[in-house]
mmCIF file of C-alpha atoms in Angstrom:
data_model
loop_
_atom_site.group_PDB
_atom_site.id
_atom_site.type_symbol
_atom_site.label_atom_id
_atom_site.label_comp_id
_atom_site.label_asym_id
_atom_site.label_seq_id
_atom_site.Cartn_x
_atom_site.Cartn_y
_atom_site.Cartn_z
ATOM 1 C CA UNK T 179 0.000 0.000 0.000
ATOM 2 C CA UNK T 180 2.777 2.656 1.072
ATOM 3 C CA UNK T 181 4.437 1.585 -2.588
ATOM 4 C CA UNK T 182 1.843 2.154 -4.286
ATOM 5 C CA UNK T 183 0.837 5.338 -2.473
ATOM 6 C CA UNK T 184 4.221 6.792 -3.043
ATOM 7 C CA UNK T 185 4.359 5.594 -7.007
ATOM 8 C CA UNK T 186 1.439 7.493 -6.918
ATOM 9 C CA UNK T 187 2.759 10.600 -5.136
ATOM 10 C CA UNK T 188 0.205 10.849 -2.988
ATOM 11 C CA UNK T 189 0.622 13.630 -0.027
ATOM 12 C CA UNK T 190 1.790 11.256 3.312
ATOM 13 C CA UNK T 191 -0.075 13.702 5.254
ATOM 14 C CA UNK T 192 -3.197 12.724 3.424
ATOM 15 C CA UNK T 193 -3.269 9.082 4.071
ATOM 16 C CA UNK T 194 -2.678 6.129 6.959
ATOM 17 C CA UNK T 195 -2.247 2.820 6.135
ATOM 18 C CA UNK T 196 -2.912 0.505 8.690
ATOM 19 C CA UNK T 197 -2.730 -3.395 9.539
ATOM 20 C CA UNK T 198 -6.253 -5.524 8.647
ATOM 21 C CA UNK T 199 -6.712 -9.314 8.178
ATOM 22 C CA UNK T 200 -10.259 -10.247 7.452
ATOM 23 C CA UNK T 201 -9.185 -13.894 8.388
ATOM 24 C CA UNK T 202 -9.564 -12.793 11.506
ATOM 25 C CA UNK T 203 -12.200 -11.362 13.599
ATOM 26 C CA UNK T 204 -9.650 -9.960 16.513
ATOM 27 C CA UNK T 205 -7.618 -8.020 13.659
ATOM 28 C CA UNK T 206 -10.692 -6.785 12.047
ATOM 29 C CA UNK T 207 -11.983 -5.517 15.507
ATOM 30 C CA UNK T 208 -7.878 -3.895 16.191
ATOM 31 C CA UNK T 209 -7.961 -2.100 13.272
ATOM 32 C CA UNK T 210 -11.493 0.110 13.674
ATOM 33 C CA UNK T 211 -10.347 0.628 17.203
ATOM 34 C CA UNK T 212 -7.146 1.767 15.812
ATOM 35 C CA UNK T 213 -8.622 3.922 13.216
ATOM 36 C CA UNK T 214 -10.638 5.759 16.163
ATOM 37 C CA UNK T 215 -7.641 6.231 17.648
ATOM 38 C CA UNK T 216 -5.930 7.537 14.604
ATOM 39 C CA UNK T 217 -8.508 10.003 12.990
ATOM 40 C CA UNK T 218 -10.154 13.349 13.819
ATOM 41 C CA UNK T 219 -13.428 13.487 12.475
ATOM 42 C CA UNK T 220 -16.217 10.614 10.991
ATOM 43 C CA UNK T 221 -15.430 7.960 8.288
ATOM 44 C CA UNK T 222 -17.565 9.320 5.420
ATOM 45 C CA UNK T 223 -16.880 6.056 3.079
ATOM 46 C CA UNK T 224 -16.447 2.604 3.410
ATOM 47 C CA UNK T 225 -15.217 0.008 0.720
ATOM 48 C CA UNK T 226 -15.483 -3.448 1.531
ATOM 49 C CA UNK T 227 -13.506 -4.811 -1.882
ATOM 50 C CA UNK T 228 -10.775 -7.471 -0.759
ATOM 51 C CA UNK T 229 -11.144 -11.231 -1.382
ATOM 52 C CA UNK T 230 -9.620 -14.506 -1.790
ATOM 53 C CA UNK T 231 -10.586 -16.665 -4.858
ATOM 54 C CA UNK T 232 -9.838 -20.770 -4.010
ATOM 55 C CA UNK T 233 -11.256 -22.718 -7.812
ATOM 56 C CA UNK T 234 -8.397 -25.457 -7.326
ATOM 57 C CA UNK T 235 -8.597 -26.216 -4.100
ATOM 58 C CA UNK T 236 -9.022 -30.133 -3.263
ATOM 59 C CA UNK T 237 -9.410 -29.668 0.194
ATOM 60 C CA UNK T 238 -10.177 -25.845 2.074
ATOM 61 C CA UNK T 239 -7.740 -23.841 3.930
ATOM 62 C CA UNK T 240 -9.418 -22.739 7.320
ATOM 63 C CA UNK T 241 -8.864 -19.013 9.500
ATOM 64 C CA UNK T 242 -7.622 -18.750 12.636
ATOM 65 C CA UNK T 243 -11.139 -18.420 13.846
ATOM 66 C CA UNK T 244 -12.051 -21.610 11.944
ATOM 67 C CA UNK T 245 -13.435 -21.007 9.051
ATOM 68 C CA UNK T 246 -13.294 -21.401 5.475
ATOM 69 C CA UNK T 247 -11.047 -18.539 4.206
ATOM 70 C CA UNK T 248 -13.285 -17.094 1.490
ATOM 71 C CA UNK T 249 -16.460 -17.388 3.961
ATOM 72 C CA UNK T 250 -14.757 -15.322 6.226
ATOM 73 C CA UNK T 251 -12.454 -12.889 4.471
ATOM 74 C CA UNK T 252 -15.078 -12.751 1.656
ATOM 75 C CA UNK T 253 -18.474 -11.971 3.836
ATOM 76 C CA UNK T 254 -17.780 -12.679 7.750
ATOM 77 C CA UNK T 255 -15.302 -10.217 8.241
ATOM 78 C CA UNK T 256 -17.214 -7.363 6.271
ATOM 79 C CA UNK T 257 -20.136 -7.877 7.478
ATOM 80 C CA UNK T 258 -18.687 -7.454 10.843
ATOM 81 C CA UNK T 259 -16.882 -4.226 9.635
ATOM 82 C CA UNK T 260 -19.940 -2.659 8.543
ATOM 83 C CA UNK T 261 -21.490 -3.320 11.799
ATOM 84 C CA UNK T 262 -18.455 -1.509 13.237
ATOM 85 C CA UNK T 263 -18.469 1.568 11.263
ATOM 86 C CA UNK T 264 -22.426 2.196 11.129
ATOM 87 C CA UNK T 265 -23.025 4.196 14.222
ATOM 88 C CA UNK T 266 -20.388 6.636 13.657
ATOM 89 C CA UNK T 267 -20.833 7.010 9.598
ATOM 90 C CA UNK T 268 -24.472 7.565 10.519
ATOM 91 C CA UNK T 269 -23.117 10.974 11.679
ATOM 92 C CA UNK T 270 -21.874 11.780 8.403
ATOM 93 C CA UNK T 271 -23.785 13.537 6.033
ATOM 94 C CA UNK T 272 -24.010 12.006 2.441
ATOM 95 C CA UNK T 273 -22.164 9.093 4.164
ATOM 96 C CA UNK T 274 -21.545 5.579 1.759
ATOM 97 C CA UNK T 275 -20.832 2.211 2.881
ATOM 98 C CA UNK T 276 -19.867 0.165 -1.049
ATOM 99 C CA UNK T 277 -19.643 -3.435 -0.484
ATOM 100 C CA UNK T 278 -18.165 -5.312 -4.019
ATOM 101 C CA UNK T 279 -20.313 -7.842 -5.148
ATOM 102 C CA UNK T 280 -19.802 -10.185 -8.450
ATOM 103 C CA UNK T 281 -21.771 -11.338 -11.420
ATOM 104 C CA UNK T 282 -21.030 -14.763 -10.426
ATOM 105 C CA UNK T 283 -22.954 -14.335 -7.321
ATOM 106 C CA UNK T 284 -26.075 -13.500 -10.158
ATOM 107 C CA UNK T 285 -27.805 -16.370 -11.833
ATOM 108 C CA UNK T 286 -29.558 -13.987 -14.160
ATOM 109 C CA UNK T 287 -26.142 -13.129 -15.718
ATOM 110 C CA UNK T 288 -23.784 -15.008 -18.357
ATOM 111 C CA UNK T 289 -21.116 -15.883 -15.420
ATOM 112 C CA UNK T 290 -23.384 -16.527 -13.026
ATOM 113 C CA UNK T 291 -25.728 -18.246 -14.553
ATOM 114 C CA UNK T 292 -23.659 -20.791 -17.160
ATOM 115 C CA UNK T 293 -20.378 -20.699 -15.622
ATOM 116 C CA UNK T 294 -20.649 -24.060 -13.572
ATOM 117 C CA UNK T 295 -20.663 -24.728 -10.025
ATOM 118 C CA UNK T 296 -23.275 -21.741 -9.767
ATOM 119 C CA UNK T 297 -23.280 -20.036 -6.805
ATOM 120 C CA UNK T 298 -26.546 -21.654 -4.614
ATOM 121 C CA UNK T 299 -26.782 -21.404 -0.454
ATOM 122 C CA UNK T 300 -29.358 -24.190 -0.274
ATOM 123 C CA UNK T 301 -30.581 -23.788 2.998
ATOM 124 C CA UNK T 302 -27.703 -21.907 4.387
ATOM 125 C CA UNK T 303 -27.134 -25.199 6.754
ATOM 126 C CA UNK T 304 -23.657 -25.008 6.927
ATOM 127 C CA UNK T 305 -24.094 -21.580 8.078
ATOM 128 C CA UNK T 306 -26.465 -22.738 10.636
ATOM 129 C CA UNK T 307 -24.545 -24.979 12.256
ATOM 130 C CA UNK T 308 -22.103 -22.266 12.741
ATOM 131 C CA UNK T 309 -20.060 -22.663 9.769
ATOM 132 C CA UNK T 310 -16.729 -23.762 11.323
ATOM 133 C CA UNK T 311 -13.997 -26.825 10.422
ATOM 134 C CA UNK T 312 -15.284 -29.326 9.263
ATOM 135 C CA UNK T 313 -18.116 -27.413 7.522
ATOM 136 C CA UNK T 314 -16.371 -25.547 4.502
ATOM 137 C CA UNK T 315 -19.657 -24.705 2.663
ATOM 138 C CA UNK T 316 -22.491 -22.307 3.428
ATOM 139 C CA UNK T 317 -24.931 -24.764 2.177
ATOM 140 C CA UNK T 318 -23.455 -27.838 4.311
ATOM 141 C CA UNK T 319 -22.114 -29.790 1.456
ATOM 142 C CA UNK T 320 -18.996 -30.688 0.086
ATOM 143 C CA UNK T 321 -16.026 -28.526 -0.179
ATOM 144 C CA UNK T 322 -15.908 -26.871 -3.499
ATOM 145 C CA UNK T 323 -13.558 -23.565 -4.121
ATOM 146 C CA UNK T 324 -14.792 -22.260 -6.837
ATOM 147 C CA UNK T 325 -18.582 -22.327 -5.265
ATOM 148 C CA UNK T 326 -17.583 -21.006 -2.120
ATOM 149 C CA UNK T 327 -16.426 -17.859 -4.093
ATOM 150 C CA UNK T 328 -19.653 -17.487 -5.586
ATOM 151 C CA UNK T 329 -21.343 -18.193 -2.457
ATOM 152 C CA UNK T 330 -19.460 -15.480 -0.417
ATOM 153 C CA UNK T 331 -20.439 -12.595 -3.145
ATOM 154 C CA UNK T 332 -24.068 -13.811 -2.873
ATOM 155 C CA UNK T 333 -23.709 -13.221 1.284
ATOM 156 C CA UNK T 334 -22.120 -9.439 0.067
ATOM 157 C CA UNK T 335 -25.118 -8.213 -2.102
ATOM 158 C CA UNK T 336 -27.885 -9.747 0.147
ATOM 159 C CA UNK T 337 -26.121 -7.723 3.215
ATOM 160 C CA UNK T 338 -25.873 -4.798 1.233
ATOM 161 C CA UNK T 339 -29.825 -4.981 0.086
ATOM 162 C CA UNK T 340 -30.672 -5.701 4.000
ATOM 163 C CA UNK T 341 -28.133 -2.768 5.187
ATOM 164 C CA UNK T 342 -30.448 -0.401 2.736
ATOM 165 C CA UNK T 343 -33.800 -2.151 3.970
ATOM 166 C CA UNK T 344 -33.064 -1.447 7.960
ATOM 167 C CA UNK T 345 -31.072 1.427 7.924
ATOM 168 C CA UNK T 346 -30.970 3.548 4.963
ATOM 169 C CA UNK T 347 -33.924 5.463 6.119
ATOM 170 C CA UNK T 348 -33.253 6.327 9.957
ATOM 171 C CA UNK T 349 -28.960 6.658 8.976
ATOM 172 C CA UNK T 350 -28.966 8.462 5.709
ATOM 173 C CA UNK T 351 -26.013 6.037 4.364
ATOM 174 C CA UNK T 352 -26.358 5.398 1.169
ATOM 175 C CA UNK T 353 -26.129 1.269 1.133
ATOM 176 C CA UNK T 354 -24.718 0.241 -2.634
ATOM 177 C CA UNK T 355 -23.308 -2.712 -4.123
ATOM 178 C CA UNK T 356 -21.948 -3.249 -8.016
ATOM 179 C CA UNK T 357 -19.964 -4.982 -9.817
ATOM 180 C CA UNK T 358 -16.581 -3.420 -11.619
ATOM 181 C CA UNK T 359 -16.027 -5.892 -14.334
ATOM 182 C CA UNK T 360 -13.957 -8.396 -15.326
ATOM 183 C CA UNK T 361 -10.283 -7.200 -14.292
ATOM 184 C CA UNK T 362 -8.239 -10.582 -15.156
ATOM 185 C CA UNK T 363 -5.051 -9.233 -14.289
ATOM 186 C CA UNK T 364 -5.134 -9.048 -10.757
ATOM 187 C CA UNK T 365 -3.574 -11.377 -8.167
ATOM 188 C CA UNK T 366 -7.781 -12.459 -7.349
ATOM 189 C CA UNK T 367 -6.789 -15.126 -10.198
ATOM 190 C CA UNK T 368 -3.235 -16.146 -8.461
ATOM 191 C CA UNK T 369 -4.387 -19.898 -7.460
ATOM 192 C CA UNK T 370 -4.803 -20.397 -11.626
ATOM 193 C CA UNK T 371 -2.388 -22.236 -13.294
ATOM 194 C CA UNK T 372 -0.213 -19.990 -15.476
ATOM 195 C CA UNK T 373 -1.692 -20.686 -18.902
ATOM 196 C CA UNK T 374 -4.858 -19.649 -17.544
ATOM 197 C CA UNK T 375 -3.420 -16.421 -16.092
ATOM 198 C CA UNK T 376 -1.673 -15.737 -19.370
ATOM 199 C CA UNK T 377 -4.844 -16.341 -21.464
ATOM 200 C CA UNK T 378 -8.223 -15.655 -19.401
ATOM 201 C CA UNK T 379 -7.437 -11.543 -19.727
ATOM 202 C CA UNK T 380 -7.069 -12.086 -23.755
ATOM 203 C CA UNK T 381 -10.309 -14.346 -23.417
ATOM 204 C CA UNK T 382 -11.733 -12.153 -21.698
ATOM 205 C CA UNK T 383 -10.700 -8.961 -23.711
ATOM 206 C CA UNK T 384 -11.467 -10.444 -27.650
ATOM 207 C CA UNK T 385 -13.676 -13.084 -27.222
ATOM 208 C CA UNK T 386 -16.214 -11.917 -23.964
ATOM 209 C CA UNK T 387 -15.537 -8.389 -23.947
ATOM 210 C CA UNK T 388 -15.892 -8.340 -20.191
ATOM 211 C CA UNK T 389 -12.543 -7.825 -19.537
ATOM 212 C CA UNK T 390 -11.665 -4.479 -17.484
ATOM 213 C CA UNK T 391 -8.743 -2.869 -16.718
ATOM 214 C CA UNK T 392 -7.174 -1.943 -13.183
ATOM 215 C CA UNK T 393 -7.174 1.508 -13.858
ATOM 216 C CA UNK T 394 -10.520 1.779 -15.295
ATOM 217 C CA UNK T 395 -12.206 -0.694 -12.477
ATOM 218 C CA UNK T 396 -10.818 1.895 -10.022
ATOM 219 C CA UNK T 397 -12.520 4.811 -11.874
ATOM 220 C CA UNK T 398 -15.568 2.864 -11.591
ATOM 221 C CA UNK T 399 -15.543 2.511 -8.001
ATOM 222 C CA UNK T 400 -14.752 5.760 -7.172
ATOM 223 C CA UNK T 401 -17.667 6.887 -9.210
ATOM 224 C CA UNK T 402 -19.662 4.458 -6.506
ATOM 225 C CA UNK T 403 -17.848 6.132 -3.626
ATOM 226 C CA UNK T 404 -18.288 9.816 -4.563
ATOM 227 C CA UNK T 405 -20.338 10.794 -7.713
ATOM 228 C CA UNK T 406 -23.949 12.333 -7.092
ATOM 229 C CA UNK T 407 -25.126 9.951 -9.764
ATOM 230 C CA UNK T 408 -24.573 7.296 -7.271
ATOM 231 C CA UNK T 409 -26.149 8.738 -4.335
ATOM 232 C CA UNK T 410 -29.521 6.531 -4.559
ATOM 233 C CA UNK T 411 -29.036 4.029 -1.864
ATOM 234 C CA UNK T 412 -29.963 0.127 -2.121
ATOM 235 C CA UNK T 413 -28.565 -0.228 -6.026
ATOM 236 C CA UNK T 414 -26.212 -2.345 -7.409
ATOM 237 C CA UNK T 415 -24.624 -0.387 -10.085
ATOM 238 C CA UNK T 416 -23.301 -1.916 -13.447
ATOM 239 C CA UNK T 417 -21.545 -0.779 -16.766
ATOM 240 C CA UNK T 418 -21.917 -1.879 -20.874
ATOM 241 C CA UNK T 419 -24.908 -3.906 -20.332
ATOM 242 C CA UNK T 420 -24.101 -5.635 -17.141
ATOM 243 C CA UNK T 421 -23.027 -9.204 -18.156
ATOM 244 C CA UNK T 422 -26.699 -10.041 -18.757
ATOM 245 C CA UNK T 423 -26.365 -10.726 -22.575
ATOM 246 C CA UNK T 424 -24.268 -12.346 -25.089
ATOM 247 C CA UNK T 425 -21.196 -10.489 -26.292
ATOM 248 C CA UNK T 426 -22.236 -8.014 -29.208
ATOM 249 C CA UNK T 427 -19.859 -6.727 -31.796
ATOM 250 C CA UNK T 428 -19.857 -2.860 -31.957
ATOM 251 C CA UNK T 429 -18.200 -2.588 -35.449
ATOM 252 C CA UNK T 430 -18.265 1.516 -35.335
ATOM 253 C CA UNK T 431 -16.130 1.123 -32.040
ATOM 254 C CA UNK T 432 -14.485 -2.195 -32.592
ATOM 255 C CA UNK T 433 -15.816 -3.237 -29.081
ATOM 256 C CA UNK T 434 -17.491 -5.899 -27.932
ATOM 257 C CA UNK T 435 -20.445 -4.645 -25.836
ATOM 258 C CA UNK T 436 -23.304 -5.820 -23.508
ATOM 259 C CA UNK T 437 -20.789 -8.162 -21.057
ATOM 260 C CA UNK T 438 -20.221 -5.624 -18.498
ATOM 261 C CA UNK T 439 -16.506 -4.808 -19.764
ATOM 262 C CA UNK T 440 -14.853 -1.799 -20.926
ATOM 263 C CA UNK T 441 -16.924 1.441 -21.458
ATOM 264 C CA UNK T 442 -20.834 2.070 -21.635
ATOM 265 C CA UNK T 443 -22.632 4.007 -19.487
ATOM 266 C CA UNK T 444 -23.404 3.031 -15.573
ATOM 267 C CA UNK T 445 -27.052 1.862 -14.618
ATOM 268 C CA UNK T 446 -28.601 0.331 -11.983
ATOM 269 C CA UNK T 447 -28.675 -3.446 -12.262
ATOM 270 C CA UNK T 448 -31.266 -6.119 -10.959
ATOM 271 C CA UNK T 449 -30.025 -9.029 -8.845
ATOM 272 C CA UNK T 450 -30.582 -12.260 -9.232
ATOM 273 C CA UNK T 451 -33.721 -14.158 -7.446
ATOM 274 C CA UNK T 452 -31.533 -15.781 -5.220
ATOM 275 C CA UNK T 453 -29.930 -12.517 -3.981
ATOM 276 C CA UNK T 454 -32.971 -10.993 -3.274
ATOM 277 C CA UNK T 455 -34.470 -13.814 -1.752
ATOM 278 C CA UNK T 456 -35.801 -12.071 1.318
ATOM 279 C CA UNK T 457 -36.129 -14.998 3.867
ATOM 280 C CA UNK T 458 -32.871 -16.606 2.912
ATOM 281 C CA UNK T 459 -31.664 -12.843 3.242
ATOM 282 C CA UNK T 460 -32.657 -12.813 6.371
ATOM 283 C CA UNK T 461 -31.104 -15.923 7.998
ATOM 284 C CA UNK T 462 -27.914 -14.966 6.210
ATOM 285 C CA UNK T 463 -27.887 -12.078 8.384
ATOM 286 C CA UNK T 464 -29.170 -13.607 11.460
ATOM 287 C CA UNK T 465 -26.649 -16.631 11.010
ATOM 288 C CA UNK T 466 -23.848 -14.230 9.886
ATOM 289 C CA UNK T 467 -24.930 -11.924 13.487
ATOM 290 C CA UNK T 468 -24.511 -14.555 15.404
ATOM 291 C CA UNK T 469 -20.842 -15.758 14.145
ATOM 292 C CA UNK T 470 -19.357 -12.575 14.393
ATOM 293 C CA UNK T 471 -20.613 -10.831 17.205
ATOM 294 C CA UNK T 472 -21.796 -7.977 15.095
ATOM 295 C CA UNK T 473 -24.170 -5.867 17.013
ATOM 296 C CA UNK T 474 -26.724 -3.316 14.971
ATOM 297 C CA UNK T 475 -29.195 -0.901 15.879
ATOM 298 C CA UNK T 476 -32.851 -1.690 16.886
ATOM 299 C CA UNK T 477 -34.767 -1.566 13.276
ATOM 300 C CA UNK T 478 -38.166 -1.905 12.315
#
């Protein structure tokens, strides 16, 4: 982060970096009470973004706190953080808590919805039973990496849609979710093997025209974070058609459109069923509450 910030010549005096592992629920708590100690006035923005992606996995890897890494760096640990930051962002005006979400946590998308395993909770048993070693998968069942990806970004949209539901209106934070694109040259595809690595982002690019670049991803979320187009709380905001159609060859442009990739114009997509399933919604949250510790305020 400090490399970065300095490539980037930021002002040192403008930003902290400070210590957080989400596969942990002990660092996530350290590093909001270090932040409190650290700054003078209200967080105005939160970003929940980071994640682990496991496809070729045999067997999971488990957290200190026991559980399966994605679950818990993935969903467990944000939810938790937003739970954190909520009474004091609620001070903020125009306030935004942005939590990433994935079109392979959609059904009613091309990834989501073709792409096999597709992401499914069942009947959230795993998460029911508490959700720690053995139990790898949200649903109960067998271990499978690639799923339990999905899975996780399913948990991060329904939260966000709840968040908007129970708090929007007595907070005034604007609750949001979306989905960036495709950016396939990121270290979220570092468990690949290499000839995947070296051709999913030319895939991706010529073939799906999903694929997204760092830079412009970034642009994209910032827009989230900041621009008054994106002050409507309870979306989940998309670009170039959203991923919801096959690829379409622009041949004034020379782009491929309609795959949520490069370009276009942002809009406010529609989830999936599953994701705004309201009653498995709910036990998500009331599972998820009870793993972490999170505590919220009273709602109606």
């Amino acid at each position: 982060m400090k490399k970065i910030a300095e490539s980037e010549s930021f002002d040192p005096s403008s930003y902290a970096v400070l210590e957080l592992d989400l596969a942990s629920f002990d660092s996530t708590k350290k590093f909001f009470s270090n932040l409190q100690a650290l700054k003078s006035r209200p967080v105005d923005s939160l970003v929940c973004n980071a994640a682990v992606y496991q496809p070729a996995l045999p067997t999971p890897k488990f957290t200190e706190d026991g559980f399966e890494e994605q679950l818990q760096i993935n969903h467990l640990s944000h939810f938790l953080l937003c739970s954190l930051f909520l009474p004091e962002m609620k001070k903020v005006k125009g306030a935004r808590m942005i939590i990433v979400g994935s079109i392979t946590g959609n059904s009613n998308t091309i990834g989501g919805g073709l792409v096999l395993p597709l992401a499914d909770l069942g009947d959230l048993a795993g998460l029911e039973k508490g959700g720690q070693k053995p139990i790898a998968m949200i649903d109960g069942k067998a271990f499978n990496g690639a799923k339990a990806y999905k899975d996780s970004k399913i948990c991060n949209m329904m939260t966000v849609n709840l968040l908007h539901e129970r708090f929007h209106a007595s907070t005034g934070i604007t609750f949001a979710s979306m989905y960036p694109g495709c950016i396939a040259t990121t270290n979220l595809f570092r468990e690949k093997r290499s000839w995947f690595r070296t051709l999913f982002p030319v895939f991706m690019k010529y073939v799906t025209g999903g694929f997204v670049s760092e830079a412009e991803a970034g642009q994209r979320l910032a827009q989230v974070v900041a621009a008054p187009e994106c002050a409507k709380s309870g979306v989940y905001w998309s670009w170039n058609g959203g991923a919801r159609q096959l690829p379409v060859k622009d041949f004034k442009t020379g782009k491929v459109v309609g795959t949520g990739g490069s370009g276009g114009s942002i809009f406010e997509n529609t989830p999936s069923d599953q994701v705004a399933d309201r009653a498995k919604s709910e036990k998500m949250w009331d599972y998820s509450t009870k793993i972490t510790g999170a505590k919220w305020p009273a709602f109606k």
